Amino acid sequence: MTELMATANKNNSNNLLRRDVRFLGNILGEVLVHQGGNELLNVVEKIRETSKALRAENTPELFQEFMSMIQGLDSDRRHQVIRAFAIYFQLVNIAEQNHRIRRKRDYERSAGEAVQPGSIEKAVQTLKDKGFGYTEVQSILETMSLELVMTAHPTEASRRVILDIHKRISEDVMLLDNPTLTHREREQLREKLLNEVITLWQTDELRDRKPTVLDEVRNGMYYFHETLFHVLPDVYEELERCLEKYYPEHRWHVPTYLRFGSWIGGDRDGNPSVTADVTWETLRMQRKLALREYQRILIELMGKLSFSTNIVTVSEELMSSIEEDRQKVVLKKADIWRNEKEPYRIKIAYMLSKLNNVLDDNKVDQSDRYASPEELINDLKLIDRSLRYHYADYVADTYVKKIIRQVELFGFHTATLDVRQHSQEHENAMKEILAHMNIVDDYSALSEEEKIDLLAGLLSDPRPLTSSHFSYSESTQECLEVYRTIYRAQKEYGRNCINSYLISMTRGASDLLEVMVFAKEVGLYRREPDGTVICTIQSVPLFETIEDLHAAPAIMKRLFELSVYRNCVSAMEDLQEIMLGYSDSNKDGGVVTANWELLVAMNEITAVSQKYNIKLKFFHGRGGALGRGGMPLNRSIMAQPPHTIGGGIKITEQGEVLSSRYSLQGIAYRSLEQATSALLTSAMVASVEAPAEEEAWKEIIVSISEASLKKYQDLVFNDPDFFNFFKESTPLPEVGELNIGSRPSKRKNSNRFEDLRAIPWVFAWTQSRYLFPAWYAAGTGLQSFYQGKEENLRVLQDMYKNFPFFSTLIDTVQMAVGKADMNISKQYTSMVQDDVIRARVKGKILEEYELTKELLLKITGQQDILDNVPVIQESIRLRNPYVDPLSYLQVQLLTELRALREQNGDDSELLREVLLTINGIASGMRNTG
């Protein structure tokens, strides 16, 4: 009976999704008629129906009819058709996101006492069922840590104004589920949605310029303002509720284990626009956001705390603090609370003024401002204690407890800002400074060991290396100014505003020592007369390429051997952060080898750190797309070997991932809830012994990886025509004109494959529907072990069921193969000018695709790709006929534009249409880069 009810609920829920999609589709149809007449709607419908029919039966006659329609559109009509399909996907995405929230509510409503899988309660319940006691659970809470780091990587194709409209539409569509709406209210709701879709139609989805770095900072701060300030404390509250439910004999206050950081305004690698001044302004903007949020919340709290001393007796502690505030804080007349019988409101008036004074740069180090977030927390706890003194516990728990948690999480800086720079920039600056001081003529010419010896000595020497009497090059001056800015920021905004300095392209131990020498130069590192080392910034290596991953364990071992560097780590509580890049490693070696080498590097670096009693925090540089390590947040946590997460985890949240996960409070909550559940589950898994066969399985993966790497590099690096094939068969050149990020798409102004960033590499392949980086060479790797032998297939099937690394890899590749479409990609291949190159490279890709697909089905035992996730399988099936017209149109437009440009001509409207198709396909595929 329960199963029948669950099926009925699921079917009803899916019906509601179809209802919403149909409802929004009908509104869009009305907008098309309103804006372009019945002819526009008829053209769009005819193209849609024919595209759908082609998916069912791809006959030459039907294909020719479809192409005639596409090619017969005049420029104006074509523009409208592209926008119609693109906006349709925006509306479908809204409906699907809302449906995720609805499904969670439906489950909670219908399940009764049952606990939802993936929820915080399920994880805590499992801890209890497995016999974990209070002490063990408390230990897990104190050691688990997850920091999600927002980046400005240019993969968000939608403008902020478009996302604002999406949010309003989403909120209105959710109201359709309200059974109490009257007929007139439903009509009004429909009219409102019609107006929103018209607004969406008449709003330009393309940026007319590249965003500035501070534009990107504002975009990132949007998610804190809209969702995270509200949702993150709710996740903590739910965890405490569940702990008190299953461990009622204890009073719980969960330590801070989940927080957000940011690279936006601090990541200067390859982005000359990120200067020290920009970093400082970023910190100012973030502080303003946090303080304004606290002021808004306190004003709301003031409205609720109307307790009168005519009725209750508040604590003496509260009354004394008010008298103390009166002596220090001068309120404007308008801010004075006149009713002396309402002490909480009087106290909050002073708190608001002290927060306002923090925002005043002229009031530094004055007693009428909060010197730190801890002082604000102390005032809030004082209010909390007083409320409980007169038994207003519910008020304290409902309102005050949440703002205390908010201040604990966001401080006065909103998010910890990471700074990142390329290792070569540090070497160049060090070379110039050391030459000025006559220490060494050419630092760059030294061997690695000579550099290490020199830098270790400089780090131990208290004497400065720089002088105001010397004039340095602009780049060296800027390098030094960044460190001065970090020092100033820590003094003004608190230690937690910036903790980590990341080094791109780390090649040796000297790269980390250079950062520490610069840190010493400005006071971020110093040795006290008694020998105590003070260090408030950590140099964090970023290992990106396969070669880097191989070198990483030896580099860290060399560093940990140095007492001068070991002292730096000791000052950071014996914790070393290490970043691993998923994008460049994949671009360098393909999906199989990249994932395997990342695992090997983590295991080997962890083994090194354990010898020196150092905890590690791995920072995983995942992108949103499958080819850059993209996957749901909880899966990315569970994919890590449990023994490698003892010091905590950091994960990048990039581009379109931000809007898909954090635009709506319901989605944000569910994502962070699942992440918390995954952290707790990982702690449990860490206590379970690995299967006895795991070592043998690892040897098999080594051989699979070697075969996969050879196949991948034979095509990508050793085929002289491959890069041209890629550029000509994808919209790579045009992606750079989309104005979606402040950072250039290449590390250098060159046309070399090595200098192309991983983001446009993945973005372009996604547009052409190949999704090449996310699956290519996996089939050859698997085949190298399988070799048609049934006994080997059984081993692979066993690995899929019992080896988490392998099952995650197989499912990731399966997702990519499911999203890829070789039939559509052939249209893109037609743009390759050389017939021989086109046939040869295309043939290799298609052959590998079929092999990969065949082996995935054998290993998983499925009939079709993605049978294991039917929701996604169905979504792709339903979306494809709507994405296809945009792909065909994009190929046509690219062909026309490139032919024109070859003749030294150009057409801004033609380019605009190309860019519109890029946005539309990104929405339809739900992936960019």
PDB file of C-alpha atoms in Angstrom, residues 683-815:
ATOM      1  CA  ALA A 683      32.981  10.281   8.513  1.00  0.00           C
ATOM      2  CA  MET A 684      31.127   6.989   8.942  1.00  0.00           C
ATOM      3  CA  VAL A 685      32.672   5.473   5.810  1.00  0.00           C
ATOM      4  CA  ALA A 686      36.142   6.377   7.086  1.00  0.00           C
ATOM      5  CA  SER A 687      35.709   3.770   9.832  1.00  0.00           C
ATOM      6  CA  VAL A 688      34.882   0.992   7.337  1.00  0.00           C
ATOM      7  CA  GLU A 689      37.709  -1.095   5.959  1.00  0.00           C
ATOM      8  CA  ALA A 690      38.225  -1.104   2.186  1.00  0.00           C
ATOM      9  CA  PRO A 691      37.423  -4.338   0.295  1.00  0.00           C
ATOM     10  CA  ALA A 692      40.281  -6.830   0.148  1.00  0.00           C
ATOM     11  CA  GLU A 693      40.260  -6.610  -3.647  1.00  0.00           C
ATOM     12  CA  GLU A 694      40.864  -2.838  -3.703  1.00  0.00           C
ATOM     13  CA  GLU A 695      44.641  -3.033  -4.218  1.00  0.00           C
ATOM     14  CA  ALA A 696      44.159  -5.336  -7.208  1.00  0.00           C
ATOM     15  CA  TRP A 697      41.486  -3.014  -8.565  1.00  0.00           C
ATOM     16  CA  LYS A 698      43.883  -0.084  -8.320  1.00  0.00           C
ATOM     17  CA  GLU A 699      46.405  -1.956 -10.445  1.00  0.00           C
ATOM     18  CA  ILE A 700      43.683  -2.466 -13.045  1.00  0.00           C
ATOM     19  CA  ILE A 701      42.876   1.252 -12.997  1.00  0.00           C
ATOM     20  CA  VAL A 702      46.562   2.020 -13.595  1.00  0.00           C
ATOM     21  CA  SER A 703      46.532  -0.041 -16.786  1.00  0.00           C
ATOM     22  CA  ILE A 704      43.181   1.451 -17.879  1.00  0.00           C
ATOM     23  CA  SER A 705      44.530   4.955 -17.256  1.00  0.00           C
ATOM     24  CA  GLU A 706      47.720   4.321 -19.220  1.00  0.00           C
ATOM     25  CA  ALA A 707      45.779   3.088 -22.253  1.00  0.00           C
ATOM     26  CA  SER A 708      43.317   5.951 -21.991  1.00  0.00           C
ATOM     27  CA  LEU A 709      46.092   8.557 -21.712  1.00  0.00           C
ATOM     28  CA  LYS A 710      47.830   7.246 -24.800  1.00  0.00           C
ATOM     29  CA  LYS A 711      44.606   7.276 -26.807  1.00  0.00           C
ATOM     30  CA  TYR A 712      43.749  10.799 -25.631  1.00  0.00           C
ATOM     31  CA  GLN A 713      47.174  12.327 -26.250  1.00  0.00           C
ATOM     32  CA  ASP A 714      47.594  10.586 -29.602  1.00  0.00           C
ATOM     33  CA  LEU A 715      44.662  12.601 -30.879  1.00  0.00           C
ATOM     34  CA  VAL A 716      44.778  15.820 -28.847  1.00  0.00           C
ATOM     35  CA  PHE A 717      48.548  16.434 -28.758  1.00  0.00           C
ATOM     36  CA  ASN A 718      50.087  14.255 -31.439  1.00  0.00           C
ATOM     37  CA  ASP A 719      47.650  14.816 -34.296  1.00  0.00           C
ATOM     38  CA  PRO A 720      48.803  18.066 -35.931  1.00  0.00           C
ATOM     39  CA  ASP A 721      45.344  18.723 -37.363  1.00  0.00           C
ATOM     40  CA  PHE A 722      43.290  18.162 -34.229  1.00  0.00           C
ATOM     41  CA  PHE A 723      43.382  21.718 -32.845  1.00  0.00           C
ATOM     42  CA  ASN A 724      42.251  23.155 -36.171  1.00  0.00           C
ATOM     43  CA  PHE A 725      39.464  20.571 -36.278  1.00  0.00           C
ATOM     44  CA  PHE A 726      38.394  21.701 -32.818  1.00  0.00           C
ATOM     45  CA  LYS A 727      38.430  25.415 -33.644  1.00  0.00           C
ATOM     46  CA  GLU A 728      36.586  24.989 -36.937  1.00  0.00           C
ATOM     47  CA  SER A 729      33.959  22.516 -35.681  1.00  0.00           C
ATOM     48  CA  THR A 730      32.984  24.440 -32.537  1.00  0.00           C
ATOM     49  CA  PRO A 731      32.127  28.077 -31.748  1.00  0.00           C
ATOM     50  CA  LEU A 732      35.420  28.481 -29.859  1.00  0.00           C
ATOM     51  CA  PRO A 733      36.440  31.773 -31.551  1.00  0.00           C
ATOM     52  CA  GLU A 734      32.984  33.251 -30.986  1.00  0.00           C
ATOM     53  CA  VAL A 735      32.712  32.189 -27.322  1.00  0.00           C
ATOM     54  CA  GLY A 736      35.367  34.792 -26.547  1.00  0.00           C
ATOM     55  CA  GLU A 737      32.992  37.481 -27.841  1.00  0.00           C
ATOM     56  CA  LEU A 738      30.206  36.559 -25.423  1.00  0.00           C
ATOM     57  CA  ASN A 739      31.306  39.054 -22.720  1.00  0.00           C
ATOM     58  CA  ILE A 740      30.690  36.609 -19.878  1.00  0.00           C
ATOM     59  CA  GLY A 741      33.808  37.307 -17.825  1.00  0.00           C
ATOM     60  CA  SER A 742      36.452  39.913 -17.089  1.00  0.00           C
ATOM     61  CA  ARG A 743      39.283  37.435 -17.616  1.00  0.00           C
ATOM     62  CA  PRO A 744      40.802  36.678 -21.064  1.00  0.00           C
ATOM     63  CA  SER A 745      40.090  33.206 -22.476  1.00  0.00           C
ATOM     64  CA  LYS A 746      43.804  32.555 -23.074  1.00  0.00           C
ATOM     65  CA  ARG A 747      46.718  32.724 -20.670  1.00  0.00           C
ATOM     66  CA  LYS A 748      48.822  34.320 -23.396  1.00  0.00           C
ATOM     67  CA  ASN A 749      48.040  36.035 -26.657  1.00  0.00           C
ATOM     68  CA  SER A 750      48.710  32.932 -28.713  1.00  0.00           C
ATOM     69  CA  ASN A 751      46.896  30.293 -30.726  1.00  0.00           C
ATOM     70  CA  ARG A 752      48.649  27.360 -29.059  1.00  0.00           C
ATOM     71  CA  PHE A 753      46.457  24.660 -27.552  1.00  0.00           C
ATOM     72  CA  GLU A 754      48.573  24.728 -24.379  1.00  0.00           C
ATOM     73  CA  ASP A 755      47.681  28.395 -23.790  1.00  0.00           C
ATOM     74  CA  LEU A 756      43.930  27.889 -24.186  1.00  0.00           C
ATOM     75  CA  ARG A 757      42.113  27.924 -20.862  1.00  0.00           C
ATOM     76  CA  ALA A 758      40.119  24.866 -19.895  1.00  0.00           C
ATOM     77  CA  ILE A 759      36.848  26.800 -19.624  1.00  0.00           C
ATOM     78  CA  PRO A 760      36.450  27.755 -23.312  1.00  0.00           C
ATOM     79  CA  TRP A 761      37.815  24.312 -24.237  1.00  0.00           C
ATOM     80  CA  VAL A 762      34.935  22.621 -22.417  1.00  0.00           C
ATOM     81  CA  PHE A 763      32.372  25.324 -23.271  1.00  0.00           C
ATOM     82  CA  ALA A 764      32.975  24.992 -27.012  1.00  0.00           C
ATOM     83  CA  TRP A 765      32.766  21.174 -26.992  1.00  0.00           C
ATOM     84  CA  THR A 766      29.494  21.376 -25.050  1.00  0.00           C
ATOM     85  CA  GLN A 767      28.020  23.747 -27.611  1.00  0.00           C
ATOM     86  CA  SER A 768      28.845  21.349 -30.456  1.00  0.00           C
ATOM     87  CA  ARG A 769      27.180  18.522 -28.490  1.00  0.00           C
ATOM     88  CA  TYR A 770      30.336  16.378 -28.593  1.00  0.00           C
ATOM     89  CA  LEU A 771      31.143  16.868 -24.862  1.00  0.00           C
ATOM     90  CA  PHE A 772      34.506  15.452 -25.934  1.00  0.00           C
ATOM     91  CA  PRO A 773      36.546  16.264 -22.762  1.00  0.00           C
ATOM     92  CA  ALA A 774      34.076  14.458 -20.503  1.00  0.00           C
ATOM     93  CA  TRP A 775      34.287  10.987 -22.087  1.00  0.00           C
ATOM     94  CA  TYR A 776      36.885  10.666 -24.869  1.00  0.00           C
ATOM     95  CA  ALA A 777      39.378   7.750 -24.483  1.00  0.00           C
ATOM     96  CA  ALA A 778      37.389   6.140 -21.651  1.00  0.00           C
ATOM     97  CA  GLY A 779      36.276   3.335 -23.979  1.00  0.00           C
ATOM     98  CA  THR A 780      39.803   2.501 -25.122  1.00  0.00           C
ATOM     99  CA  GLY A 781      40.991   2.454 -21.525  1.00  0.00           C
ATOM    100  CA  LEU A 782      38.242   0.053 -20.456  1.00  0.00           C
ATOM    101  CA  GLN A 783      38.726  -2.093 -23.550  1.00  0.00           C
ATOM    102  CA  SER A 784      42.439  -2.486 -22.746  1.00  0.00           C
ATOM    103  CA  PHE A 785      41.444  -4.535 -19.707  1.00  0.00           C
ATOM    104  CA  TYR A 786      38.200  -6.102 -20.936  1.00  0.00           C
ATOM    105  CA  GLN A 787      39.558  -7.467 -24.255  1.00  0.00           C
ATOM    106  CA  GLY A 788      36.309  -9.351 -24.841  1.00  0.00           C
ATOM    107  CA  LYS A 789      36.912 -11.685 -21.894  1.00  0.00           C
ATOM    108  CA  GLU A 790      33.881 -12.450 -19.751  1.00  0.00           C
ATOM    109  CA  GLU A 791      35.985 -12.980 -16.616  1.00  0.00           C
ATOM    110  CA  ASN A 792      37.470  -9.480 -17.034  1.00  0.00           C
ATOM    111  CA  LEU A 793      34.001  -8.019 -17.543  1.00  0.00           C
ATOM    112  CA  ARG A 794      32.872  -9.587 -14.268  1.00  0.00           C
ATOM    113  CA  VAL A 795      35.816  -7.880 -12.531  1.00  0.00           C
ATOM    114  CA  LEU A 796      34.807  -4.490 -13.985  1.00  0.00           C
ATOM    115  CA  GLN A 797      31.202  -5.086 -12.927  1.00  0.00           C
ATOM    116  CA  ASP A 798      32.366  -5.945  -9.418  1.00  0.00           C
ATOM    117  CA  MET A 799      34.484  -2.780  -9.339  1.00  0.00           C
ATOM    118  CA  TYR A 800      31.477  -0.726 -10.424  1.00  0.00           C
ATOM    119  CA  LYS A 801      29.437  -2.087  -7.526  1.00  0.00           C
ATOM    120  CA  ASN A 802      32.088  -1.981  -4.784  1.00  0.00           C
ATOM    121  CA  PHE A 803      34.852   0.508  -5.680  1.00  0.00           C
ATOM    122  CA  PRO A 804      33.544   4.073  -5.125  1.00  0.00           C
ATOM    123  CA  PHE A 805      36.198   5.690  -7.316  1.00  0.00           C
ATOM    124  CA  PHE A 806      35.358   3.475 -10.274  1.00  0.00           C
ATOM    125  CA  SER A 807      31.579   3.730  -9.893  1.00  0.00           C
ATOM    126  CA  THR A 808      31.789   7.540  -9.732  1.00  0.00           C
ATOM    127  CA  LEU A 809      34.021   7.579 -12.821  1.00  0.00           C
ATOM    128  CA  ILE A 810      31.717   5.290 -14.789  1.00  0.00           C
ATOM    129  CA  ASP A 811      28.601   7.265 -13.852  1.00  0.00           C
ATOM    130  CA  THR A 812      30.293  10.562 -14.746  1.00  0.00           C
ATOM    131  CA  VAL A 813      31.331   9.262 -18.153  1.00  0.00           C
ATOM    132  CA  GLN A 814      27.858   7.797 -18.604  1.00  0.00           C
ATOM    133  CA  MET A 815      26.298  11.193 -17.928  1.00  0.00           C
TER     134      MET A 815
END
